[in-house]
Short mmCIF file of C-alpha atoms and ligand atoms in Angstrom, two decimals:
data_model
loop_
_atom_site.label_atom_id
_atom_site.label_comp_id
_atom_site.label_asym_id
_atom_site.label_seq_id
_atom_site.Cartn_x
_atom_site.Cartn_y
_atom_site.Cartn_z
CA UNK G 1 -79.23 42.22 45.66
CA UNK G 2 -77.55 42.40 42.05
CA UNK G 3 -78.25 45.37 39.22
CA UNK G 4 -78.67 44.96 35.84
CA UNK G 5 -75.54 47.08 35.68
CA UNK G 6 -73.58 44.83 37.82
CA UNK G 7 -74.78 42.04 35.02
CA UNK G 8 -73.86 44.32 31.92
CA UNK G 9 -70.05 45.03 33.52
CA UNK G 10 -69.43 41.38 34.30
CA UNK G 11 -70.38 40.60 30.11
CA UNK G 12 -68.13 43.74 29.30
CA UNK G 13 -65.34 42.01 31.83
CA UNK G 14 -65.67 38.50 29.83
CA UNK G 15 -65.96 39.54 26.87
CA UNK G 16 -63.02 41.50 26.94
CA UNK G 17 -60.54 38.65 28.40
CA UNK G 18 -59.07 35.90 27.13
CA UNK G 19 -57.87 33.63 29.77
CA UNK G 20 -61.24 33.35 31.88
CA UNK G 21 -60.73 30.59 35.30
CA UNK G 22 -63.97 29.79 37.39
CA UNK G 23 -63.48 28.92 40.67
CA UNK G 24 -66.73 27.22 42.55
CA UNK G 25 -67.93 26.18 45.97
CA UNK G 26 -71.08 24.79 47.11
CA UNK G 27 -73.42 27.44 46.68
CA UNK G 28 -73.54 26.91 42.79
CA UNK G 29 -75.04 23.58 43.45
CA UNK G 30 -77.49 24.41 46.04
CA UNK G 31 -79.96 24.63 43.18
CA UNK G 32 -79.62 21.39 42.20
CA UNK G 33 -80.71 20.35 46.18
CA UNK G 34 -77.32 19.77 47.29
CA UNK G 35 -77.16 21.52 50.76
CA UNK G 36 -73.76 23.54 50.86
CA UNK G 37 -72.13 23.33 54.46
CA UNK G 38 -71.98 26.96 56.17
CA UNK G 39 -74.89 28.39 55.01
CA UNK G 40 -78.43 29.00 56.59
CA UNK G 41 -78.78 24.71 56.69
CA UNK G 42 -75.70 24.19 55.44
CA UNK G 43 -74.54 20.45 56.22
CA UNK G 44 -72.25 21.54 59.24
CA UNK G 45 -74.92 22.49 61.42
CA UNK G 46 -76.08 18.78 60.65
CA UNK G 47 -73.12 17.32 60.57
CA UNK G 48 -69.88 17.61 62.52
CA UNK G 49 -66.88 18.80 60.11
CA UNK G 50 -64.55 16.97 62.66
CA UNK G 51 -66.19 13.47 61.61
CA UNK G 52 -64.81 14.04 58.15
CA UNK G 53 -60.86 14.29 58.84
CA UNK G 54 -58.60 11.58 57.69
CA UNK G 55 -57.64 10.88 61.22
CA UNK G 56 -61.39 9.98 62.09
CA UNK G 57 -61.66 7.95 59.19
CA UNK G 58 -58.70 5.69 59.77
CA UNK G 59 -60.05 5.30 63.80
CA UNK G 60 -63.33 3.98 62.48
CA UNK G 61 -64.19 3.61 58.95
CA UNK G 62 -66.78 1.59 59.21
CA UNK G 63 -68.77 4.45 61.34
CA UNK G 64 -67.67 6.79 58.38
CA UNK G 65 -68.94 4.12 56.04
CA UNK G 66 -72.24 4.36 58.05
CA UNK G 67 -72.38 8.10 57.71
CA UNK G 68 -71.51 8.69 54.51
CA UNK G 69 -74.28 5.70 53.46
CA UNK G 70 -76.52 7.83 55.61
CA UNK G 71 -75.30 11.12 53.46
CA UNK G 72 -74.90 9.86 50.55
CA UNK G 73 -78.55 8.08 50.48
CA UNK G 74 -79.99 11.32 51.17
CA UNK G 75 -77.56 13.86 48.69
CA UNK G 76 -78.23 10.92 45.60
CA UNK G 77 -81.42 10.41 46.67
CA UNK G 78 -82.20 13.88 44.93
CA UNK G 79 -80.59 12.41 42.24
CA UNK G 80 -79.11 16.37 41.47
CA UNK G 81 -78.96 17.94 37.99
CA UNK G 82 -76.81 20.59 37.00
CA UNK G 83 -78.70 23.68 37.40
CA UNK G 84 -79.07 27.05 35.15
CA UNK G 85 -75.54 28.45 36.57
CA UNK G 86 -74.23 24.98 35.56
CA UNK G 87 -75.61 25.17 32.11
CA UNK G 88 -73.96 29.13 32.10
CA UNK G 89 -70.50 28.13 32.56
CA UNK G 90 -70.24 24.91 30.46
CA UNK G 91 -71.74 27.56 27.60
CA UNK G 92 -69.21 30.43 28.77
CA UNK G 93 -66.45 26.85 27.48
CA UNK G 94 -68.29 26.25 24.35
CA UNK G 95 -68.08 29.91 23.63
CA UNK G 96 -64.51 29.50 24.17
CA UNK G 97 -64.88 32.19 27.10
CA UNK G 98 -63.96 29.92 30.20
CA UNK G 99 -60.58 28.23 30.14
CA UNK G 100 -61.96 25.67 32.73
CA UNK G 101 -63.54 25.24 36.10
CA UNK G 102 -61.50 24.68 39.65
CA UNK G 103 -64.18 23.38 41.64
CA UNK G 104 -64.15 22.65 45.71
CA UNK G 105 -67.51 20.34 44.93
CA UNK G 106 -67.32 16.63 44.30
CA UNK G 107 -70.81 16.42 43.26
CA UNK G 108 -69.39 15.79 39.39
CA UNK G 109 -72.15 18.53 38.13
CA UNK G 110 -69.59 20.37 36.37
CA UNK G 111 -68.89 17.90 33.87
CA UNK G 112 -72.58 16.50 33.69
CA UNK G 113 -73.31 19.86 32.80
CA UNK G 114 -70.98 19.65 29.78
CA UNK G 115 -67.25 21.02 30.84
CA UNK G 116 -64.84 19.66 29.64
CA UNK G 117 -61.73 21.14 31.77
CA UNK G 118 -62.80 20.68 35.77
CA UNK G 119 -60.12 20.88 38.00
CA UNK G 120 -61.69 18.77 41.14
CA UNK G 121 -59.83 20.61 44.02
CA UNK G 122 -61.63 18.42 46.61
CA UNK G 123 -61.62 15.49 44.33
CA UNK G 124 -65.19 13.44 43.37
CA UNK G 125 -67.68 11.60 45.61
CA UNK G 126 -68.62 9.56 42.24
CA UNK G 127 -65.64 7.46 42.63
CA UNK G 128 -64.19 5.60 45.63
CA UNK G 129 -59.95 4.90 46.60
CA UNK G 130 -58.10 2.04 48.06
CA UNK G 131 -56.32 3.54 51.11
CA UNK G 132 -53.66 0.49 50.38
CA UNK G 133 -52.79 0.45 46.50
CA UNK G 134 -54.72 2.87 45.46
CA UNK G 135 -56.88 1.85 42.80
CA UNK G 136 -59.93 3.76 42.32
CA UNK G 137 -63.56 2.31 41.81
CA UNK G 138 -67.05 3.91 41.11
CA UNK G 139 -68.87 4.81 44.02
CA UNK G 140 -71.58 2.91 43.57
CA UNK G 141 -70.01 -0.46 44.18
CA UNK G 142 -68.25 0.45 47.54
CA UNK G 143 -72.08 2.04 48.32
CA UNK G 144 -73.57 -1.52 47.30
CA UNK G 145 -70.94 -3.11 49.20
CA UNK G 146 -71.64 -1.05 52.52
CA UNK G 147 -75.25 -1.64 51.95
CA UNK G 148 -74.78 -5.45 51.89
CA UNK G 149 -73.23 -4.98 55.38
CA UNK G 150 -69.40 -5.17 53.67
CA UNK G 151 -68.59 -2.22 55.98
CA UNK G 152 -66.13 -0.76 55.37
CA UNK G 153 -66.28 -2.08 51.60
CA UNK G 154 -62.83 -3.31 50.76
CA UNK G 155 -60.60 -3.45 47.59
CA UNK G 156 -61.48 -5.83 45.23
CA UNK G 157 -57.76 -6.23 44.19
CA UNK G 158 -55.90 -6.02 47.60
CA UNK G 159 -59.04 -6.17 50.00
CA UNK G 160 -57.20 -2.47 51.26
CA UNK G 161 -59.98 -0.06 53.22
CA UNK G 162 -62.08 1.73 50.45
CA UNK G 163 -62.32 5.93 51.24
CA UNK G 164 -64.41 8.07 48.94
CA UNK G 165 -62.30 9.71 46.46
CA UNK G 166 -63.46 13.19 48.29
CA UNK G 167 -60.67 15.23 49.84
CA UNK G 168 -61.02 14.55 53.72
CA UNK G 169 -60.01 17.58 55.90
CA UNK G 170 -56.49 16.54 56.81
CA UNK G 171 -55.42 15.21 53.48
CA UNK G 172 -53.75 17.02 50.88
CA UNK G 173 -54.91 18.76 47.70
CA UNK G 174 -54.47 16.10 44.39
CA UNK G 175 -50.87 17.39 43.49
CA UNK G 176 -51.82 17.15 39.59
CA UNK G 177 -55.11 19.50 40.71
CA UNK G 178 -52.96 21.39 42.89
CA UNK G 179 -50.61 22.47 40.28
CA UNK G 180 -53.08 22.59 37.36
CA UNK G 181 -54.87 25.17 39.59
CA UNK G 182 -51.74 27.42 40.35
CA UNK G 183 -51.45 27.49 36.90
CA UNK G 184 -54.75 28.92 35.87
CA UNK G 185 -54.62 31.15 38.47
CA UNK G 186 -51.46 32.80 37.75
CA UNK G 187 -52.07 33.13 33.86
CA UNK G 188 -55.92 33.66 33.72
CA UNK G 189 -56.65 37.48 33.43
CA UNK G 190 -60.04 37.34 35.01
CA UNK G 191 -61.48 34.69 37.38
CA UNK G 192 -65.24 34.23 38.11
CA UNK G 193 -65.52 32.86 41.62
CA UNK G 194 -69.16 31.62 42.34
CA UNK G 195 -70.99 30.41 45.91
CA UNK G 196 -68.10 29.45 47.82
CA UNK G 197 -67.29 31.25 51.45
CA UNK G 198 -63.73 31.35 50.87
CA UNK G 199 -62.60 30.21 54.17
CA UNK G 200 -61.04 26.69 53.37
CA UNK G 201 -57.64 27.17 52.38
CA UNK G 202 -55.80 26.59 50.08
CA UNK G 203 -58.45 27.06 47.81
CA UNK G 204 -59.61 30.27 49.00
CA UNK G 205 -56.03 31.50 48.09
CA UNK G 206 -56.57 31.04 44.42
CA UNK G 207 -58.39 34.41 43.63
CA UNK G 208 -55.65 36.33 45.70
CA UNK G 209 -52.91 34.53 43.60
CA UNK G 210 -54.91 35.57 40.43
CA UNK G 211 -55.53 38.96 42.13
CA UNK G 212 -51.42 39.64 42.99
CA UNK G 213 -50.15 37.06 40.01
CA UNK G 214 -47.44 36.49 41.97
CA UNK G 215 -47.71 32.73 42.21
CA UNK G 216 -45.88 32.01 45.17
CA UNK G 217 -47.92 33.17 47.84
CA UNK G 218 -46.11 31.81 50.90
CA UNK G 219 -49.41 30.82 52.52
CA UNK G 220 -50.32 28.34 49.49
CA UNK G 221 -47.25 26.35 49.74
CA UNK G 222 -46.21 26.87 53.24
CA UNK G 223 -42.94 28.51 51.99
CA UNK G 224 -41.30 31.19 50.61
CA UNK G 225 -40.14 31.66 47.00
CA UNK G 226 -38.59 34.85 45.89
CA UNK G 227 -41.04 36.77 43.72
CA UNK G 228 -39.32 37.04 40.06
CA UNK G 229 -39.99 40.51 39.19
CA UNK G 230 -40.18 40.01 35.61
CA UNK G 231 -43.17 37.40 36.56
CA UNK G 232 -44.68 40.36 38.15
CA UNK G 233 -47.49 41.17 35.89
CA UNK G 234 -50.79 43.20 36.09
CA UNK G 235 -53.26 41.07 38.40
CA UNK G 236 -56.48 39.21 37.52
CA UNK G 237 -59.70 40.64 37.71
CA UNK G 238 -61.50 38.81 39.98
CA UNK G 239 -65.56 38.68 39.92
CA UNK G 240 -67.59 37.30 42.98
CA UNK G 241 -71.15 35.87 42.56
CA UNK G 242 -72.34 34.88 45.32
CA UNK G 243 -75.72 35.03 48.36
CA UNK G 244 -73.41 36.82 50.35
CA UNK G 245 -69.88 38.80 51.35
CA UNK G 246 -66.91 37.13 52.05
CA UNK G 247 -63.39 37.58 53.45
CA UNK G 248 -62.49 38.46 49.58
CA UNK G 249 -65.44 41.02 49.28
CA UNK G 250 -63.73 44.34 49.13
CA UNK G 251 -59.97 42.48 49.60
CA UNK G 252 -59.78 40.70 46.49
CA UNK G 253 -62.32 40.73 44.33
CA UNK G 254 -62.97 43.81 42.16
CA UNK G 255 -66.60 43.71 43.22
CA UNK G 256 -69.36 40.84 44.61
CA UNK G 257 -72.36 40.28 42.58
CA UNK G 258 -74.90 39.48 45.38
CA UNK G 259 -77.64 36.79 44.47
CA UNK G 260 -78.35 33.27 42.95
CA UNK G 261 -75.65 31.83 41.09
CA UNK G 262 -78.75 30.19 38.91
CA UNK G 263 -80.51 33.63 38.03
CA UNK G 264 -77.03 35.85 37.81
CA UNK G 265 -74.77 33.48 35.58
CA UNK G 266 -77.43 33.01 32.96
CA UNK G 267 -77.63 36.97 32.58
CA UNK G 268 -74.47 37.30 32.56
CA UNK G 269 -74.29 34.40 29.87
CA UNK G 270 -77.40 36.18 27.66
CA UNK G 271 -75.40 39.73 28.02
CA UNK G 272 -72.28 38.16 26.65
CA UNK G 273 -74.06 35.77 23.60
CA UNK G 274 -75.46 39.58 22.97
CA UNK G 275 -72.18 41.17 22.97
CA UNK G 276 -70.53 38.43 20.78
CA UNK G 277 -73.39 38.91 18.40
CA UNK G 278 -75.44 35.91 18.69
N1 LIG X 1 -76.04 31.26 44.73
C1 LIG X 1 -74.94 31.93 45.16
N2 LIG X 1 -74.32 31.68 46.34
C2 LIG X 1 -74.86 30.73 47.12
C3 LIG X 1 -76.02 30.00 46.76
C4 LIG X 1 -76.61 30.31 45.51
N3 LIG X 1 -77.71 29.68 45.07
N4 LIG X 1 -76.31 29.13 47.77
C5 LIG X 1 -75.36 29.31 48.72
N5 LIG X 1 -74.50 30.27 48.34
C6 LIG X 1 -73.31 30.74 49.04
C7 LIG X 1 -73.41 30.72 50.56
O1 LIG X 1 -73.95 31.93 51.02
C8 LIG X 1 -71.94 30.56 50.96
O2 LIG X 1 -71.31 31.83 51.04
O3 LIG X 1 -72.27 29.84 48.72
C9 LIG X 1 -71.33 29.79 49.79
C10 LIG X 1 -71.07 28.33 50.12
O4 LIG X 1 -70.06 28.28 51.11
P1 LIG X 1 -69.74 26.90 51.86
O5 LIG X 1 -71.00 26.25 52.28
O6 LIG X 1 -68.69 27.19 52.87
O7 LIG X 1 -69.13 25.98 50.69
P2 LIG X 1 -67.66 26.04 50.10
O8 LIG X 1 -67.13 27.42 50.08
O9 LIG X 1 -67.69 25.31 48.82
O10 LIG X 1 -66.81 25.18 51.17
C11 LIG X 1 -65.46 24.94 50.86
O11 LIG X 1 -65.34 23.47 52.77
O12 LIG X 1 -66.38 21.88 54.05
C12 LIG X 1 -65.41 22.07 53.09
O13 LIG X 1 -64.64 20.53 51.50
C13 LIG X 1 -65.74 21.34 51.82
O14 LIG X 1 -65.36 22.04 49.53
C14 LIG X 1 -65.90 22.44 50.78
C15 LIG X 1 -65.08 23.57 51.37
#
């Protein structure tokens, strides 16, 4: 459980940077009612994580069609809000003390929340792809098309296969958000990472790049560049909020702030108006 100290040295670490990344997972939307998917009822002991590769998909999208109806009724059913840690970062922006957000979520709470730089890593469930030409659509016409029995809902320019624009284990990071996210991460002096498990690559390799500033971390691009040792600057700080430890507790991150995203981030947020004199 978190200290008020751990919540004072997190303000003192903002306020003292200047290029601040957040990187988010799941757990800061659990609060809103979105399940996450590995923890205590977490949507992979529901649901089986090899149904959602892109090899499944193309086999039978009309059964994916069926399940994500089936998911999707019941995650926008709740009809989800952006919740308090939400609210904390998009005021973190407006205080000009977050650079912007790379989130692994496709919920689109970041930006309802009032961001204005998200980085979708695992793209958006709000909007929908053609498989053929590409075009994207908004979700809720390929969902009123599968619920008319159109399943699966097709293109309405090239009648291609329509695929939620969500990042399907098996496919590869959005290039643009891929290299946005490098970016940030090599250049940001502190990053923020909130309720994600770190254990789906490559985003989990983002806080170690920030951490070690090197930038080409073989692992992230499947290769090896050099290291320039002129590029070789002091590392990131790197903050973890999160219910529990991960692989970068202790590694990477300087230290874990252990709790809800919802109560911690707007403490944080209070400490650091406090700080900058509001
Ligand atoms: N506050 C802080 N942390 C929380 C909260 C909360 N309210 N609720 C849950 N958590 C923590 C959990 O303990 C867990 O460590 O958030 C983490 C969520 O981890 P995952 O469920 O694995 O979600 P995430 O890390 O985003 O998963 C990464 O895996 O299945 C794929 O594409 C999917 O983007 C997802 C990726």
């Amino acid at each position: 459980m978190y200290t008020e100290e751990e919540i004072k040295k997190a303000a003192k670490d903002i306020v003292g940077a200047e290029k601040i990344v957040a990187l988010t997972g799941a757990g800061i939307s659990t609060e809103s009612g979105i399940p996450d998917f590995r923890g205590t009822d977490g949507l992979w002991t529901k649901y089986d994580p090899d149904d959602f590769t892109y090899s499944k998909f193309l086999q039978d999208p009309a059964k994916y069609w069926k399940m994500s109806l089936e998911l999707g009724e019941l995650l926008l059913s709740l009809e989800p809000k952006p919740n308090l840690a939400h609210l904390a970062l998009a005021r973190l922006e407006e205080l000009g003390k977050l650079r912007c957000v790379i989130t692994q979520n496709v919920d689109g709470l970041h930006q309802v929340a009032g961001n204005t730089e998200v980085i979708e890593f695992h793209g958006n469930l709000r909007r929908v792809v053609c498989i053929a030409c590409g075009e994207r659509f908004p979700h809720d016409l390929a969902m009123e098309k599968a619920s008319n029995g159109e399943l699966p809902p097709r293109c309405d320019k090239c009648k291609g296969i329509l695929k939620p624009d969500a990042v399907l284990f098996e496919e590869p990071i959005p290039r643009y958000a891929l290299d946005r996210s490098l970016e940030e991460a090599r250049n940001c002096d502190l990053m923020i990472v909130v309720g994600t498990s770190a254990v789906v690559y490559p985003a989990a390799e983002l806080p170690r790049i920030a951490k070690e500033r090197d930038g080409y971390h073989a692992s992230f691009f499947g290769l090896y560049q050099p290291r320039r040792v002129m590029d070789y600057k002091k590392g990131a700080k790197v903050i973890e909020i999160n219910a529990e430890p991960t692989p970068l507790t202790g590694i990477v991150s300087d230290y874990l702030i252990e709790g809800k995203a919802g109560e911690i981030l707007p403490k944080i947020l209070k400490e650091v108006e406090r700080l900058l004199g509001f």
